[in-house]
Coordinates of C-alpha atoms in Angstrom, one line a residue:
M154 CA 0.0 -0.3 0.2
I155 CA 2.8 2.3 1.0
Q156 CA 4.4 2.0 -2.8
N157 CA 1.4 2.1 -4.2
L158 CA 0.6 5.7 -2.2
T159 CA 2.5 6.9 -5.5
F160 CA -0.2 5.8 -8.3
L161 CA -3.2 7.5 -5.7
P162 CA -3.1 10.9 -6.8
I163 CA -4.1 9.1 -10.4
L164 CA -5.7 6.9 -9.3
L165 CA -8.7 8.6 -6.5
P166 CA -9.3 11.6 -9.0
I167 CA -10.4 8.1 -11.6
L168 CA -12.7 6.5 -9.1
A169 CA -14.5 9.8 -7.9
G170 CA -15.0 11.4 -11.2
V171 CA -17.0 7.8 -12.5
I172 CA -18.4 7.0 -8.8
L173 CA -20.1 11.2 -10.0
L174 CA -21.5 9.7 -12.7
M175 CA -23.0 7.1 -10.8
P176 CA -26.6 6.9 -9.1
P177 CA -27.6 8.6 -6.9
F178 CA -24.3 11.1 -6.9
G179 CA -25.7 11.4 -10.7
S180 CA -28.9 13.0 -10.3
N181 CA -29.1 13.9 -7.0
K182 CA -27.2 17.5 -6.4
S183 CA -26.6 17.9 -2.7
T184 CA -25.1 14.4 -2.5
R185 CA -23.6 15.0 -5.5
R186 CA -21.7 18.4 -3.9
V187 CA -20.7 16.5 -0.8
A188 CA -19.7 13.5 -2.3
S189 CA -17.7 15.8 -4.7
V190 CA -15.7 17.3 -1.6
L191 CA -15.2 14.9 0.5
L192 CA -13.2 12.7 -2.2
S193 CA -11.5 16.2 -3.4
V194 CA -10.7 16.4 0.2
F195 CA -9.5 12.2 0.7
T196 CA -7.1 12.9 -2.5
F197 CA -5.9 16.2 -1.2
A198 CA -4.9 14.1 2.3
V199 CA -3.8 11.1 -0.1
S200 CA -1.1 13.3 -2.0
L201 CA -0.1 15.1 1.7
A202 CA 0.9 12.2 2.9
L203 CA 2.7 11.3 -0.3
L204 CA 4.4 14.4 0.1
L205 CA 5.7 13.5 3.4
K206 CA 7.1 9.9 2.8
V207 CA 9.4 11.2 -0.2
Q208 CA 10.2 13.2 2.4
A209 CA 11.0 11.1 4.7
D210 CA 12.7 8.6 2.4
G211 CA 13.6 10.1 -0.3
T212 CA 11.7 9.8 -3.8
Q213 CA 9.0 7.0 -5.3
V214 CA 9.2 4.8 -8.7
Y215 CA 5.9 3.3 -9.2
A216 CA 6.9 0.3 -12.6
I217 CA 3.3 0.4 -13.6
G218 CA 2.1 -3.3 -14.2
D219 CA 6.1 -3.8 -12.7
W220 CA 7.3 -3.3 -15.8
S221 CA 10.7 -1.7 -14.7
A222 CA 11.9 1.2 -16.7
P223 CA 13.0 1.8 -19.3
F224 CA 10.9 -0.4 -20.9
G225 CA 7.4 0.7 -18.8
I226 CA 5.8 3.4 -17.8
V227 CA 7.0 4.4 -14.5
L228 CA 5.4 7.2 -12.1
V229 CA 8.5 9.2 -10.0
A230 CA 6.9 10.4 -6.5
D231 CA 10.2 12.9 -5.6
P232 CA 9.8 16.7 -3.5
L233 CA 9.0 19.3 -6.6
S234 CA 6.1 16.5 -8.5
T235 CA 4.9 15.7 -4.9
L236 CA 4.6 20.0 -4.3
L237 CA 2.8 20.5 -7.0
V238 CA 0.1 17.5 -6.2
C239 CA -0.5 18.7 -3.3
L240 CA -1.3 21.8 -4.9
T241 CA -3.3 21.1 -7.5
T242 CA -5.1 18.6 -5.3
L243 CA -5.7 21.8 -2.9
L244 CA -7.0 23.8 -5.3
G245 CA -9.4 21.0 -6.3
V246 CA -11.0 21.5 -2.9
V247 CA -11.2 25.0 -3.0
C248 CA -12.6 25.0 -6.5
V249 CA -15.3 22.4 -5.6
L250 CA -16.4 23.7 -2.2
Y251 CA -16.3 27.1 -3.9
A252 CA -18.9 26.2 -7.2
S253 CA -21.0 24.0 -4.5
A254 CA -22.5 27.5 -3.7
G255 CA -24.6 27.2 -6.9
D256 CA -21.7 27.6 -9.6
D257 CA -21.8 23.8 -10.2
D258 CA -25.9 24.3 -11.9
K259 CA -24.5 26.0 -14.3
G260 CA -23.8 23.3 -17.3
S261 CA -23.7 19.8 -16.8
F262 CA -20.5 18.0 -15.1
F263 CA -18.9 20.1 -12.9
H264 CA -17.3 18.0 -10.3
P265 CA -16.9 15.2 -12.9
L266 CA -14.8 16.9 -14.6
V267 CA -12.8 18.9 -12.3
H268 CA -12.1 15.5 -10.8
F269 CA -10.6 14.3 -14.6
L270 CA -8.9 17.3 -14.9
I271 CA -6.6 17.1 -11.4
L272 CA -5.8 13.0 -12.7
G273 CA -4.9 15.2 -15.8
V274 CA -2.3 17.6 -14.1
N275 CA -1.4 14.9 -11.7
G276 CA -0.5 12.9 -13.4
A277 CA 1.4 14.9 -16.0
F278 CA 3.6 15.9 -12.9
L279 CA 4.0 12.4 -11.8
T280 CA 4.9 10.8 -15.3
G281 CA 8.2 9.8 -15.3
D282 CA 8.2 9.2 -20.0
A283 CA 7.2 11.4 -22.7
F284 CA 4.6 10.0 -24.2
N285 CA 2.6 9.7 -20.7
L286 CA 3.1 13.0 -20.5
F287 CA 1.3 13.5 -23.8
V288 CA -1.4 11.7 -22.4
F289 CA -1.9 13.3 -19.5
F290 CA -1.9 16.4 -21.2
E291 CA -4.4 15.3 -23.3
V292 CA -6.6 14.3 -20.3
L293 CA -6.3 17.4 -18.6
L294 CA -6.9 19.6 -21.6
I295 CA -10.0 17.3 -22.9
A296 CA -11.7 18.1 -19.0
S297 CA -10.7 22.2 -19.4
Y298 CA -12.9 22.5 -23.0
S299 CA -15.8 21.0 -21.1
L300 CA -15.4 23.5 -18.1
L301 CA -14.9 26.2 -20.3
M302 CA -17.8 26.0 -22.2
H303 CA -19.4 25.4 -19.1
G304 CA -22.1 27.7 -18.3
G305 CA -21.2 29.7 -20.5
D306 CA -22.7 31.7 -23.9
K307 CA -21.6 32.9 -27.5
K308 CA -18.8 34.4 -26.4
N309 CA -17.5 31.7 -24.3
T310 CA -18.3 29.4 -27.3
R311 CA -16.4 31.3 -30.0
V312 CA -13.3 31.6 -27.1
A313 CA -13.0 27.9 -26.7
L314 CA -12.9 27.3 -30.4
Q315 CA -9.4 29.0 -30.4
Y316 CA -8.6 27.1 -27.2
V317 CA -9.4 24.5 -29.1
I318 CA -7.6 24.5 -32.2
L319 CA -5.0 25.7 -31.1
N320 CA -4.5 22.5 -28.6
L321 CA -4.9 20.2 -31.3
V322 CA -2.2 21.6 -33.2
G323 CA 0.2 21.7 -30.4
S324 CA -0.8 18.2 -29.4
A325 CA -0.1 17.5 -33.4
I326 CA 3.4 19.8 -32.5
F327 CA 4.0 17.5 -29.6
L328 CA 3.2 14.1 -31.4
I329 CA 5.6 14.5 -33.8
A330 CA 8.3 16.1 -31.6
L331 CA 8.2 12.7 -29.3
G332 CA 8.2 11.0 -32.9
I333 CA 11.3 12.5 -33.6
L334 CA 12.9 12.1 -30.3
Y335 CA 12.1 8.3 -30.1
G336 CA 13.2 7.7 -33.7
V337 CA 17.0 9.2 -32.3
L338 CA 16.7 7.8 -29.1
G339 CA 14.8 4.9 -29.4
T340 CA 13.2 4.9 -26.0
L341 CA 10.3 7.9 -24.5
N342 CA 11.9 7.4 -20.8
M343 CA 12.9 10.4 -19.3
A344 CA 15.7 9.4 -17.9
D345 CA 16.9 6.5 -20.3
M346 CA 16.9 9.8 -22.9
A347 CA 18.3 11.6 -20.6
Q348 CA 22.0 9.0 -20.6
K349 CA 21.5 8.4 -24.1
V350 CA 21.2 12.0 -25.6
A351 CA 25.2 12.7 -25.0
L352 CA 26.2 10.0 -27.0
L353 CA 24.3 11.6 -30.0
Q354 CA 26.7 11.8 -33.0
G355 CA 26.3 13.4 -36.5
D356 CA 22.9 14.4 -38.1
D357 CA 21.5 12.2 -35.3
V358 CA 22.3 15.9 -33.0
Y359 CA 20.6 17.8 -35.5
L360 CA 17.2 15.7 -35.7
A361 CA 17.4 15.5 -31.6
K362 CA 18.0 19.2 -31.9
I363 CA 14.5 19.5 -33.7
G364 CA 12.4 17.6 -31.3
G365 CA 14.0 19.3 -28.6
M366 CA 13.0 22.9 -29.7
L367 CA 9.3 21.5 -31.0
L368 CA 8.8 20.3 -28.0
L369 CA 9.9 23.9 -26.4
V370 CA 6.4 25.3 -28.7
V371 CA 4.4 23.0 -27.3
F372 CA 5.5 24.0 -23.5
A373 CA 5.4 27.2 -24.3
L374 CA 1.6 27.2 -26.3
K375 CA 0.9 25.0 -22.9
G376 CA 2.3 27.5 -20.6
A377 CA 1.4 31.0 -22.4
L378 CA 4.8 32.1 -23.4
L379 CA 5.1 34.9 -26.5
P380 CA 4.1 34.6 -29.2
L381 CA 2.1 32.0 -28.0
H382 CA 0.1 33.6 -25.9
L383 CA -2.9 34.8 -27.0
W384 CA -5.7 32.6 -26.2
L385 CA -4.9 33.2 -22.4
P386 CA -6.4 36.1 -21.7
N387 CA -9.4 36.1 -23.3
T388 CA -9.7 31.9 -22.2
Y389 CA -9.1 33.1 -18.4
A390 CA -11.8 36.2 -18.8
T391 CA -14.6 34.8 -20.4
A392 CA -14.0 31.1 -18.3
M393 CA -16.7 31.1 -15.1
P394 CA -14.0 33.0 -12.2
V395 CA -13.9 29.4 -10.4
V396 CA -12.9 27.2 -13.5
A397 CA -10.2 30.0 -14.3
A398 CA -8.9 29.6 -10.8
L399 CA -8.4 26.0 -11.2
F400 CA -6.6 27.2 -14.8
A401 CA -4.0 28.7 -12.4
I402 CA -2.4 25.3 -12.2
M403 CA -2.7 24.5 -15.4
T404 CA -0.2 27.2 -17.1
K405 CA 2.7 25.6 -14.8
V406 CA 2.2 22.1 -16.6
G407 CA 4.5 24.0 -19.4
V408 CA 6.7 25.4 -17.2
Y409 CA 6.9 22.2 -15.1
S410 CA 8.0 20.8 -18.1
M411 CA 10.6 22.8 -19.4
M412 CA 11.6 22.1 -15.7
R413 CA 12.5 18.9 -16.1
V414 CA 13.1 18.7 -20.4
Y415 CA 15.9 21.1 -20.3
T416 CA 16.6 19.9 -17.2
L417 CA 17.4 16.5 -17.2
I418 CA 17.7 15.7 -20.8
F419 CA 18.7 18.2 -22.4
G420 CA 20.8 19.7 -18.9
D421 CA 24.6 19.8 -18.2
E422 CA 25.0 16.1 -18.9
A423 CA 23.6 16.5 -23.0
G424 CA 26.3 16.3 -24.7
E425 CA 26.5 18.4 -28.2
L426 CA 23.1 19.4 -26.7
T427 CA 23.7 20.6 -23.6
H428 CA 21.6 23.5 -22.3
M429 CA 20.2 24.0 -26.0
A430 CA 17.0 26.1 -25.5
Q431 CA 18.2 28.3 -22.8
S432 CA 18.7 31.2 -24.8
W433 CA 16.0 31.0 -26.5
L434 CA 14.1 30.4 -23.2
W435 CA 15.7 33.8 -21.5
W436 CA 14.3 36.3 -24.5
L437 CA 11.4 33.7 -24.4
A438 CA 10.7 35.2 -21.0
I439 CA 11.5 38.3 -21.2
A440 CA 9.6 39.3 -24.1
T441 CA 6.2 37.3 -21.8
I442 CA 7.4 39.8 -19.2
A443 CA 7.4 42.8 -20.6
M444 CA 4.2 42.3 -22.9
G445 CA 2.3 40.9 -19.9
A446 CA 2.9 43.8 -18.2
V447 CA 1.4 45.9 -20.9
G448 CA -1.4 43.9 -20.5
V449 CA -1.7 44.5 -17.0
L450 CA -2.1 48.5 -17.9
A451 CA -4.5 47.6 -20.2
S452 CA -6.9 45.8 -18.5
K453 CA -10.1 47.4 -18.1
D454 CA -11.7 44.9 -16.9
L455 CA -10.4 42.7 -12.7
R456 CA -10.1 39.4 -14.3
K457 CA -8.7 40.6 -17.7
L458 CA -6.1 42.0 -15.6
I459 CA -5.6 39.2 -13.4
A460 CA -5.0 36.8 -16.8
N461 CA -1.9 38.6 -17.3
L462 CA -0.6 38.8 -14.2
V463 CA -1.1 34.7 -15.1
I464 CA 1.4 35.6 -17.9
V465 CA 3.4 38.3 -15.7
S466 CA 3.8 35.1 -13.3
V467 CA 4.7 32.9 -16.7
G468 CA 7.7 34.6 -18.2
T469 CA 9.4 34.7 -14.3
L470 CA 9.4 31.6 -13.9
V471 CA 10.4 30.2 -16.9
A472 CA 13.1 32.9 -16.9
L473 CA 14.4 31.7 -13.2
V474 CA 13.6 28.0 -15.2
A475 CA 16.3 29.4 -18.1
V476 CA 19.4 30.3 -15.4
Q477 CA 19.8 26.6 -15.0
T478 CA 21.0 26.9 -10.8
I479 CA 20.0 25.4 -7.9
E480 CA 19.5 28.4 -5.9
A481 CA 17.9 30.1 -9.6
T482 CA 15.0 26.4 -9.3
S483 CA 14.6 26.6 -5.9
A484 CA 13.5 29.9 -6.6
A485 CA 11.6 29.2 -9.2
I486 CA 9.3 25.9 -6.7
Y487 CA 8.5 29.1 -4.6
Y488 CA 7.3 31.8 -6.5
L489 CA 5.4 29.3 -8.1
V490 CA 3.2 28.1 -5.5
H491 CA 3.3 31.7 -3.9
S492 CA 1.9 32.5 -7.7
T493 CA -0.9 30.0 -8.2
L494 CA -2.6 30.6 -4.4
V495 CA -2.5 34.2 -5.0
T496 CA -3.8 34.6 -8.4
A497 CA -6.6 31.7 -8.0
A498 CA -7.4 34.1 -4.9
L499 CA -7.7 36.8 -6.8
F500 CA -10.0 35.2 -9.4
I501 CA -12.5 34.5 -6.8
L502 CA -12.8 37.6 -5.4
A503 CA -13.6 39.1 -8.7
D504 CA -15.9 36.8 -8.5
L505 CA -17.6 38.0 -5.7
I506 CA -16.4 41.5 -5.9
G507 CA -18.9 41.9 -9.8
R508 CA -21.5 40.2 -8.0
Q509 CA -22.2 42.3 -5.6
R510 CA -21.5 45.5 -8.1
G511 CA -24.9 45.0 -10.5
D512 CA -24.7 45.6 -14.4
V513 CA -20.7 47.1 -13.6
A514 CA -19.9 43.6 -12.6
D515 CA -15.8 43.7 -12.2
R516 CA -15.1 45.8 -14.7
I517 CA -12.6 48.9 -13.8
S518 CA -15.3 52.0 -13.3
A519 CA -17.0 53.3 -11.1
G520 CA -20.5 51.7 -10.7
S521 CA -22.5 50.1 -7.5
A522 CA -21.0 49.8 -4.1
V523 CA -20.1 46.2 -3.3
S524 CA -22.7 44.8 -0.4
Q525 CA -19.1 43.2 1.9
P526 CA -16.4 45.8 1.7
K527 CA -14.5 45.4 4.9
L528 CA -14.6 41.9 3.8
L529 CA -14.1 42.0 0.2
G530 CA -11.9 45.2 0.5
A531 CA -9.5 43.2 3.5
C532 CA -9.4 39.5 1.1
F533 CA -8.2 42.1 -2.0
L534 CA -6.0 44.1 0.4
I535 CA -4.4 41.2 0.8
A536 CA -4.5 39.3 -2.5
A537 CA -2.5 42.6 -3.5
I538 CA 0.2 43.0 -1.3
A539 CA 1.2 39.6 -1.4
V540 CA 0.7 39.8 -6.3
I541 CA 2.9 43.1 -6.0
G542 CA 5.6 41.6 -3.9
M543 CA 5.4 44.0 -1.2
P544 CA 6.7 43.7 1.8
P545 CA 5.7 41.1 4.7
L546 CA 3.9 38.5 2.4
S547 CA 5.1 35.4 -0.2
G548 CA 5.7 37.5 -3.3
F549 CA 8.2 40.1 -1.3
I550 CA 10.2 36.8 -0.7
G551 CA 9.6 35.0 -3.8
K552 CA 10.5 38.6 -5.4
V553 CA 13.7 39.5 -3.3
W554 CA 14.5 35.5 -3.9
L555 CA 14.0 35.2 -7.9
L556 CA 16.6 38.8 -8.6
K557 CA 19.3 37.8 -6.7
A558 CA 19.1 34.4 -8.0
T559 CA 19.5 35.6 -11.3
L560 CA 21.8 38.9 -10.1
N561 CA 25.2 37.3 -12.5
A562 CA 22.9 35.5 -15.0
E563 CA 23.9 36.2 -18.5
Y564 CA 21.2 39.0 -18.9
T565 CA 21.0 40.2 -16.1
L566 CA 20.9 43.2 -18.3
V567 CA 18.2 43.1 -19.7
F568 CA 16.0 41.2 -16.9
W569 CA 16.2 43.5 -14.2
P570 CA 15.1 46.6 -16.0
I571 CA 12.1 44.3 -17.6
Y572 CA 11.4 42.4 -14.3
L573 CA 11.3 45.5 -11.7
F574 CA 9.3 47.9 -14.7
A575 CA 6.7 44.8 -14.8
S576 CA 6.3 44.8 -10.9
L577 CA 5.6 48.7 -11.9
A578 CA 3.1 48.3 -14.0
I579 CA 1.3 45.8 -11.6
L580 CA 1.8 48.1 -8.5
F581 CA 0.1 50.9 -10.1
A582 CA -3.5 49.3 -11.9
V583 CA -3.7 46.8 -9.1
S584 CA -3.7 49.6 -7.1
K585 CA -6.2 51.2 -9.3
A586 CA -8.7 48.5 -10.2
G587 CA -8.7 48.4 -6.0
S588 CA -9.5 52.0 -5.1
T589 CA -12.4 52.1 -8.1
L590 CA -14.0 49.1 -7.4
F591 CA -14.1 49.9 -3.7
W592 CA -14.6 53.6 -3.7
H593 CA -15.1 54.8 -6.8
H594 CA -19.4 54.7 -6.4
H595 CA -22.1 56.7 -8.2
A596 CA -24.7 54.8 -7.2
K597 CA -26.4 53.4 -3.7
I598 CA -27.0 49.9 -3.0
T599 CA -30.1 48.2 -4.4
T600 CA -31.5 45.5 -2.4
D601 CA -31.0 43.0 -5.8
T602 CA -26.9 43.9 -5.2
K603 CA -27.5 43.5 -1.6
Q604 CA -28.9 40.1 -1.5
E605 CA -26.0 38.7 -3.9
R606 CA -23.9 38.2 0.1
V607 CA -20.9 35.5 -0.1
H608 CA -22.1 32.2 1.0
P609 CA -20.7 30.1 3.5
A610 CA -19.1 27.8 1.0
Q611 CA -17.4 30.6 -1.3
L612 CA -15.8 32.3 2.3
V613 CA -14.5 29.5 3.4
A614 CA -12.6 28.4 -0.2
L615 CA -11.7 32.3 -0.3
L616 CA -10.2 32.0 3.1
I617 CA -8.4 29.0 2.1
L618 CA -6.8 30.6 -0.9
I619 CA -5.8 34.2 1.0
S620 CA -3.6 32.2 4.1
G621 CA -1.1 31.2 1.9
A622 CA 0.8 34.8 1.5
P623 CA 0.4 35.0 5.5
L624 CA 1.7 30.8 5.7
M625 CA 4.1 30.9 3.1
T626 CA 5.5 34.0 5.1
I627 CA 5.0 33.1 8.0
F628 CA 6.7 28.9 7.6
A629 CA 9.2 30.7 4.7
G630 CA 12.2 28.9 6.8
P631 CA 10.5 25.4 6.0
L632 CA 8.8 26.5 3.1
S633 CA 12.8 27.4 1.4
E634 CA 14.4 24.9 2.8
Y635 CA 12.1 22.0 1.3
A636 CA 12.0 24.6 -2.2
I637 CA 16.3 24.2 -2.0
G638 CA 16.0 20.3 -1.2
A639 CA 13.2 19.9 -4.3
A640 CA 15.6 22.3 -6.8
T641 CA 19.0 20.2 -5.3
Q642 CA 17.4 16.8 -6.0
L643 CA 16.3 18.0 -9.8
H644 CA 19.9 19.0 -11.0
D645 CA 21.4 16.2 -9.6
F646 CA 21.8 14.2 -12.7
N647 CA 23.7 11.0 -11.3
N648 CA 21.1 10.3 -8.3
N649 CA 17.5 11.0 -10.7
I650 CA 19.4 8.5 -13.6
K651 CA 19.7 5.7 -11.1
L652 CA 16.6 6.4 -9.5
I653 CA 14.5 5.8 -12.2
L654 CA 16.2 3.3 -13.7
S655 CA 17.0 1.0 -11.0
G656 CA 13.2 1.9 -9.7
G657 CA 13.7 3.6 -6.8
Q658 CA 16.0 0.4 -5.0

């Protein structure tokens, strides 16, 4: 059972999704909600148990069907992947709880789809095989297509169509890249690929480089790197806010894949292909940060502003991946958790604020007063301080850490000014949005607006996310040590190869 713990974060969401489609859960609304919340909490508890197991005993490798690597499919639970699995399942708990206040009534099968999405994301984090990374990408994308349409209108349909077409193209490129790499290396197990890529010679080097660069295109699309970021602002802004909050983890799957592929396979030990994508990652990251900052300044509604904040966070993470040092990777791990929690909290806040402002909704313009200004204002202030990166919350710690990690990097003279400009733009835009939403009123609170108050389930979900920033500050010491340990493990080439190919023995 202890060994099977590695597989449970994938198995449990499958079972949860199937169970919630069956009677009585599929037909009884109240029963379905209770069951979904309990199942998501159980999945989170198992994920947390796996993290503690990995922290105590080291990386866990599970060979499906007892077919050892590189011949069989293996799941690899190391400090980085288990942390992200815990983050994903926590978001699942929050979003299921929040939607149980009524958002799940706006369309069919919301709860099963959430669990299937968690299945795909967890699988992508835990797989040690490049082909199964593709498989889990497709699982999470299929679930995301349906969630994007949940409770939607014509505008949602148009955005969803664009999202589907782009990701189908990305999937085709992914398959082509895997075909090229398999043809050259004869394997798609990541550890085995890392061993064999250093031995390539002649034309095989160029073919492997083509395959590796095609993977960069795929990961850039999934992570929303410039110029493949255009789908994200409209997609996240038109989706239901609770769905957008859950989607906050999806761009991180692309970033995580870059960490794995360009640190393990094309990292320090890749021979002629060592760090082949590093300069590309740098310039794409810097351009993405700059474009995200412009989008933040140009946003006219709160959800579009938050979507552009996601783009800035992706650019920041990819810049840290490009540095290829333990310090930069550890800063990226801390910042990834922080940015995911705070953007998810902001999407939920945008929904609650919009519901209390009548027809103006979350537009950054004068409108009806928020009916619960103290509660929502306090939450917005905490989230704003965190996302801007002001002391004393986790955003400030992450900002100082990443600036220190990039101090001696190759493109520091370009990265620092762009990043600091983006921080200033975020400070200006978020401050303006907060003051407009809570202080600029042109009408009294109507009776209809007063009725739209925060549901207890929504409040609990919001407080779980909002508490992330202060808790990450209070426990910054242990979290930093964990991030450094996870980064050290990721960069330990020989140990990674040995653990995966020997089945963790």
